[in-house]
Each structure stands twice: as C-alpha cells, then as structure tokens.
XYZ file of C-alpha atoms in Angstrom:
325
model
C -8.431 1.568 29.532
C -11.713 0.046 31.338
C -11.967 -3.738 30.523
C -14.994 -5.727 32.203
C -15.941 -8.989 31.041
C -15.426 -12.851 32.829
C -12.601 -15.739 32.520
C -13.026 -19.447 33.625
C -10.080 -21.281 34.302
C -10.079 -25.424 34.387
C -7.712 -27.141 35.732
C -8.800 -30.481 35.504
C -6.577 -31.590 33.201
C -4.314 -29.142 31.191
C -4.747 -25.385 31.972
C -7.706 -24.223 30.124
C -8.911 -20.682 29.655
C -12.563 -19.468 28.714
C -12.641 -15.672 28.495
C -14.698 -12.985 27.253
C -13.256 -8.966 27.650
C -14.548 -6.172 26.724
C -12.546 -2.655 26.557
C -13.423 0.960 25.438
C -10.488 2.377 24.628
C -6.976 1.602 24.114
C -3.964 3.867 22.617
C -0.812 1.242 21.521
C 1.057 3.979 20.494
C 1.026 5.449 24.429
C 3.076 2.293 25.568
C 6.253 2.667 22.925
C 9.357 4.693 23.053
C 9.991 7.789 21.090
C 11.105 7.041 17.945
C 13.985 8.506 18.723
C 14.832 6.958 21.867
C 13.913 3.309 19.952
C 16.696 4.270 17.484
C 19.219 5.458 19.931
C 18.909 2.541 22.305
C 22.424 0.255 22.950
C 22.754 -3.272 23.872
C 22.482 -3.753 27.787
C 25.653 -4.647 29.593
C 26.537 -8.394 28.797
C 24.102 -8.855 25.646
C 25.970 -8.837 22.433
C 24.898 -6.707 19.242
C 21.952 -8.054 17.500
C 21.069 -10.907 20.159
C 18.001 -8.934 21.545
C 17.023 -8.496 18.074
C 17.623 -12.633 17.324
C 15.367 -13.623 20.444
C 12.634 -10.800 19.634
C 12.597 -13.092 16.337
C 11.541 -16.263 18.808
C 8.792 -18.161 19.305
C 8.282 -15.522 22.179
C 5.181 -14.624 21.749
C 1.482 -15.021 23.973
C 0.949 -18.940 23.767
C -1.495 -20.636 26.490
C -1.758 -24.527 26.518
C -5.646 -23.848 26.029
C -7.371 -20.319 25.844
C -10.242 -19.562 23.670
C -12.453 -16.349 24.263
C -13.695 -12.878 22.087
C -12.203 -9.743 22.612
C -14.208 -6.512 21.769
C -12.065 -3.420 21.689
C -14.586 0.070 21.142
C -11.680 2.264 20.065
C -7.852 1.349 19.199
C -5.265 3.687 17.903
C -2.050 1.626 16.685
C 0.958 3.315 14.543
C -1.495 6.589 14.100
C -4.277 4.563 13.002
C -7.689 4.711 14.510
C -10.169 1.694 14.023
C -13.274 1.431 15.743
C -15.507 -1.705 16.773
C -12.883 -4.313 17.002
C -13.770 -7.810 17.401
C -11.299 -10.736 17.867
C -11.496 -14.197 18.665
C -8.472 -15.793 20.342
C -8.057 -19.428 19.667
C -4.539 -20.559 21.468
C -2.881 -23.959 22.521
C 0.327 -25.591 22.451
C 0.239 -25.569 18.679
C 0.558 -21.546 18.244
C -1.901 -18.611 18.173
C -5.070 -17.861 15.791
C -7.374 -14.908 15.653
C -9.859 -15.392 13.526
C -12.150 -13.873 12.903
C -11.173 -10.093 13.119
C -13.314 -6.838 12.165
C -13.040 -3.339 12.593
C -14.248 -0.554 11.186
C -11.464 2.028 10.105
C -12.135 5.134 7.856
C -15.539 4.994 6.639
C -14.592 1.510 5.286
C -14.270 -2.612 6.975
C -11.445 -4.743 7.885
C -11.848 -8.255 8.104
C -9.405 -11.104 8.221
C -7.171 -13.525 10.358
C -4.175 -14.314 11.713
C -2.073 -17.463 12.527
C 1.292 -17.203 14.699
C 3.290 -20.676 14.713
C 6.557 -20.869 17.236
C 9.461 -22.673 15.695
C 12.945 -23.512 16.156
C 13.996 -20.440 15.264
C 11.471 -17.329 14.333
C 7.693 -18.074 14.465
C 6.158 -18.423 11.481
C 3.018 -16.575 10.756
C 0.177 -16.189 8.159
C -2.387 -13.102 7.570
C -5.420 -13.086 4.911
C -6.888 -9.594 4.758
C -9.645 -7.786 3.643
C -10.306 -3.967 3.063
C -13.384 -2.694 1.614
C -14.668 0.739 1.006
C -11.751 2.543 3.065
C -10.572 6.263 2.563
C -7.160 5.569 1.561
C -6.015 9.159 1.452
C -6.638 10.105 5.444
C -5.376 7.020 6.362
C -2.261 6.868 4.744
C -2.156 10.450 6.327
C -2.546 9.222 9.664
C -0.106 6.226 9.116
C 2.761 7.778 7.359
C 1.900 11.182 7.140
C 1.637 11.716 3.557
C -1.193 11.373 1.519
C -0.169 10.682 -1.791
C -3.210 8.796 -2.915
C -7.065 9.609 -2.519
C -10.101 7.277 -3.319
C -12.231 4.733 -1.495
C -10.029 1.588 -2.070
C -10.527 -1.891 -1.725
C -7.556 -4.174 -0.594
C -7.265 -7.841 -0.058
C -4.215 -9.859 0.965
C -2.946 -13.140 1.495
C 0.262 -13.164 2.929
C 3.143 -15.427 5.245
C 6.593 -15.262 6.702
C 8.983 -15.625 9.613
C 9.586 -13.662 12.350
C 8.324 -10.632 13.471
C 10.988 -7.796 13.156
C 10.615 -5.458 10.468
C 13.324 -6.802 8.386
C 12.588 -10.065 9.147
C 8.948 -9.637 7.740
C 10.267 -7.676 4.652
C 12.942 -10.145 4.027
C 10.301 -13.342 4.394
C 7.197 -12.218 3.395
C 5.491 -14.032 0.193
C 2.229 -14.199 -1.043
C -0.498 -11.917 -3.073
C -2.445 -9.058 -2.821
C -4.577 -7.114 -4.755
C -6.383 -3.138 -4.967
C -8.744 -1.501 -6.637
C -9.526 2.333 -5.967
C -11.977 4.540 -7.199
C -12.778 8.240 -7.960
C -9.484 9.564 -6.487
C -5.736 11.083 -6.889
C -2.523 10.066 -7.725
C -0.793 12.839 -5.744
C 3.243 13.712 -7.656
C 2.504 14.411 -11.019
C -0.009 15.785 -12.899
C -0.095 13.823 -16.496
C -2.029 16.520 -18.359
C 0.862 18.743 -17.296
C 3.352 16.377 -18.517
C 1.534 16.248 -22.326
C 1.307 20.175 -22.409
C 4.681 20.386 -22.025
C 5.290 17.751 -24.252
C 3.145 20.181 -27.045
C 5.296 23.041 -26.085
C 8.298 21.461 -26.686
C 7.022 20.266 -30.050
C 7.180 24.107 -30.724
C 10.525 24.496 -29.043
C 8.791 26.085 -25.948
C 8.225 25.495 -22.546
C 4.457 25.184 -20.983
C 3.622 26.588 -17.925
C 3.188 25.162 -14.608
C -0.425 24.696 -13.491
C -2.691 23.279 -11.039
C -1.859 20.909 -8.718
C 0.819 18.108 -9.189
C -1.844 15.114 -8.718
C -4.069 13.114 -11.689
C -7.439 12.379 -10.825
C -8.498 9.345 -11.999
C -11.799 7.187 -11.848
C -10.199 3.531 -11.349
C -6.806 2.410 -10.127
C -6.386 -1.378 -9.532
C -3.237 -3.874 -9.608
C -2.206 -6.899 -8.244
C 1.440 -7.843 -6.379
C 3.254 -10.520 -6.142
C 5.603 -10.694 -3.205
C 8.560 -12.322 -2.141
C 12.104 -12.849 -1.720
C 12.217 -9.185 -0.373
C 10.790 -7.636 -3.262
C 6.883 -6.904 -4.297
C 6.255 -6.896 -8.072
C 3.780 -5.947 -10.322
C 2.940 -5.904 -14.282
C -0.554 -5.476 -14.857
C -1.323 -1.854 -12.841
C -4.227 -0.051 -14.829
C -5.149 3.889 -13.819
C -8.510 5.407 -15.974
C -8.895 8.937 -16.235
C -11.683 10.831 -18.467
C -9.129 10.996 -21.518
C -5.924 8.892 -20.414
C -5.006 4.950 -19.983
C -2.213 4.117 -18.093
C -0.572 0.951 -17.759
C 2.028 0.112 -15.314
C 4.967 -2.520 -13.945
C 7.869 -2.699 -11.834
C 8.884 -3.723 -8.223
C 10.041 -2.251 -5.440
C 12.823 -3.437 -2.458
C 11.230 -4.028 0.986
C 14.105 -3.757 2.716
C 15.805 -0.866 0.812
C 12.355 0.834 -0.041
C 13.767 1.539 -3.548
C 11.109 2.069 -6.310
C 11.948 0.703 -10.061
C 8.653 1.538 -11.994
C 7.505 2.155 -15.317
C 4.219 3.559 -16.179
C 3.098 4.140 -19.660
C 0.072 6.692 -20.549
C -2.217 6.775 -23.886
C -4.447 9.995 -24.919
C -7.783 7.475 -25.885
C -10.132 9.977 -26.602
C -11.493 13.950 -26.753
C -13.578 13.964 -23.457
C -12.901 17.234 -21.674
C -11.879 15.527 -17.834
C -8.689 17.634 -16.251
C -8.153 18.918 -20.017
C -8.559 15.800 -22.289
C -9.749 17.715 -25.600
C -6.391 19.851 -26.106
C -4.243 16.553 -26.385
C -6.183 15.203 -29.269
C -3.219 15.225 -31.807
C -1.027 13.493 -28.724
C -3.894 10.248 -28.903
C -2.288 6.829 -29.283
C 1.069 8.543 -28.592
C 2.894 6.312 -25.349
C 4.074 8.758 -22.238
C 6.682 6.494 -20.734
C 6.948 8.194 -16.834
C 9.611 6.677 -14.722
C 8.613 5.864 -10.892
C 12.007 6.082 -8.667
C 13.028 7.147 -5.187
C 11.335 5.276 -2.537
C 7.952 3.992 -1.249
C 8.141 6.744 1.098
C 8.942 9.399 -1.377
C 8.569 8.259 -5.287
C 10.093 10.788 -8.093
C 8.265 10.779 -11.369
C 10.145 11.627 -13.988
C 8.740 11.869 -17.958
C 10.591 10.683 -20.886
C 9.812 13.384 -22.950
C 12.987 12.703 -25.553
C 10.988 9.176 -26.288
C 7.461 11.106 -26.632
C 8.832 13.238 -28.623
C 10.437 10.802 -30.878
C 7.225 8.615 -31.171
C 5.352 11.784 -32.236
C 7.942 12.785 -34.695
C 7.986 9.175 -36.287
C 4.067 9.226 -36.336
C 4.067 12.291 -38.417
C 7.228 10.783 -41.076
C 4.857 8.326 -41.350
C 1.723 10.433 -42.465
C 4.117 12.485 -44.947
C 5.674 9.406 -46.269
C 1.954 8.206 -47.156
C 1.554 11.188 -48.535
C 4.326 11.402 -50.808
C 3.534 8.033 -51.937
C 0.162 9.175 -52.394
C-alpha cells in the first residue's frame, strides 16, 4: 500500500493532529488469520477464558486528544468485498471517534453514511446511519458470503447502535431500523410457480414435474426491520411478480441465525410472467410458504395441505350457491 499525503502536529496546547492521506490500494483481508487458525486459537499462558474477548469489548479503540483530517482510499477489499473511491473524514478527541462523512462506490451502486465510536466504562458504544443506493446485491452477497441467493439492484438504508464491537456483542446490542427496496431481480430457493403447479397436480391426485430453476423473479421486493434485543423483525415484506403478490413477516435470531418466517402468495391476475396464465383458477387462493433454517441457509417449505383446503372450501362454496340457486 503507497500512502502520500501531509500531517501537522501542534503542540501548543493539547496534542493536535491535522492530516490529509491518500492510499491506492489496501487488502484488510491480507492482515487476518485463517479462519481456521482464528477459530482454533487458545488463551495465552496466564489470561483466563473469555478475558481477551472482554477487553477486545473496551474502549480500546484509535482515540487522539485532537485529530481531524480526510482519508482517500482508491481501492479497499474488506471481508471479500471490493469498494472503490473511498472517502473518510476522521473527526477524533477525547470524547470518542466520528467519520463522517463516508462514500464509496461498491458494485455499480453508492455507499454513504457515518459512524460514531464512544469509549465507556465497559464496551464502547457506537452508532452507524447508512445508505445504499443502486447496488448489485446478487455479486455482492457472492463476494461476502459466497452465496447469492438474491439478485436485483437494491437500495438499503440503516440507522443503527450498540455496544461493543465483537460479533456477539453487536448481535446481542444492536437496535434500530432499516429498510430495502430491490428491483427487477431473484429470490434464489424456490420457485413459486413451481409450488402452484404442484399444488394443481395434487388437486388431481398427481404429482407435477420439476422445472426450471428453483428462484422467482420478481419486479419489486421491499421491507422494513426492526431490530433489537438480539432479534430483527419484520411484518410488512411485499415481493411483485407479473402474476403473484406476496406478503411476508417473521424474525430471525442474530445470535443463533435461526429463521422463523411466513410468507403468503396470491395469484392476482392472467399476465403470462414465469407462467402466470395457467394458475388462473388458483387466483385469490393464499400459498402460505414457511421460511426456516438459517440466514445463511433458509428452507422453504409450502403448505400445500392448507392450499389445498382453501381451494377445496372455495369450490363448496360455489356448489353450495349453486344448490341454493
């Protein structure tokens, strides 16, 4: 990494630090341990279990009595990531840590946001707002967790604070709100229009066979969170595709990673998107699909038995006009 830039120190009074740095490139993920080394490692001789982990939770972080300056950073690559055109300005003094503003640009979309780190008795608190727009959600999540299980240029914004800085000490403290919207895109696990041919087959006592690919493509997918005491909820998820409307809540465990979701999908119309005209006799008919396993790897799983009921009461009801009729 090549930094150039200049740094002023006065020491009139209390320490103060002017700086401006510039850097081309710099790869985070170069300085840490393997994974599994970082897993593996013990407690050094004379340090009890947990008591690294306790003081890594400390006000311990970068504080300077007075330091203010930019940083420009041309290329970064953090947890797989890879953002480009960083900006930061450091404010620092006795008081904690602020960067703000930050920007980057990070694929084919913006980040912008800030940053606040406060030292405390304990952990340092800390405070993030966030904003995401026009990012390709499905080669980044590739790059962070490598899976893609969603595709679309998405829009994220986020307003979140906690205590400490551990990864369960985030999880366990973060609270706040956040919000998405993506568009023209994939939910990659199951394929709805799958899911209501096999619900016609079994209408006939049958079984429909598999086809394409285990994803629904959708035009808009937004939702809002709410998060906090270790868990992130949400009641009000909406996904639009050509001939479906699905509706969604639930929450899922940070610290567990355990998904407990509900999403519920309604035929609306005849358009002919991934399908839509076959499952005209299905319209108004709920698809209740239950969202388990983790954030790392959900399980969809169908209620056809309730489908299947709803349909079958739907049609009593026609007869029964009928027959009063």
């Amino acid at each position: 990494t090549n930094v150039n830039g200049n740094l002023r120190a006065d020491f009139a009074k209390d320490l103060a630090l002017d700086f401006s740095l510039r850097m081309d490139a710099l790869d985070v993920d170069r300085y840490l341990p393997p994974e599994e080394d970082a897993k593996g490692q013990t407690a050094s001789p004379g340090v009890a279990p947990g008591q690294g982990q306790q003081q890594g939770q400390g006000s311990a972080f970068p504080v300077l009595p007075g330091a203010r300056g930019g940083v420009t950073l041309d290329r970064l690559t953090v947890s797989g990531l890879t953002l480009t055109g960083i900006k930061v300005r450091v404010h620092s003094s006795a008081g904690g840590l602020r960067l703000d503003p930050m920007s980057a640009n990070l694929y084919q979309g913006t980040y912008n946001g800030s940053l606040k780190l406060q030292p405390g008795t304990g952990a340092p608190r800390w405070a993030i707002s966030e904003k995401v727009t026009g990012v390709q959600i499905g080669p980044l999540l590739k790059d962070l967790t490598g899976e893609d299980r969603l595709e679309g240029t998405g829009h994220v914004s986020a307003d979140l604070s906690g205590v400490g800085l551990t990864g369960k000490a985030v999880s366990r403290s973060m609270k706040g709100n956040a919000e998405f919207e993506f568009r023209d895109g994939a939910l990659k696990g199951i394929n709805l229009a799958q899911v209501l041919r096999e619900i016609k087959a079994r209408l006939r006592g049958q079984h429909a066979a598999e086809t394409g690919v285990q994803q629904t493509d959708f035009s808009v997918l937004s939702a809002s969170v709410k998060v906090g005491g270790g868990m992130v909820k949400n009641d009000d998820l909406v996904m639009k595709t050509p001939f479906l409307r699905v509706s969604g809540r639930g929450k899922a465990n940070l610290v567990t990673e355990e998904l407990d979701y509900r999403m519920t999908a309604k035929v609306v119309g005849s358009a002919t998107g991934q399908g839509g005209r076959e499952f005209a006799e299905l319209e108004g008919i709920p698809v209740t699909v239950r969202v388990g396993g983790t954030l790392a790897e959900p399980v969809y799983t169908p209620d056809y038995e309730a489908t299947i009921k709803a349909i079958a009461g739907k049609r009593i009801d026609e007869e029964r006009g009928k027959l009063e009729d």
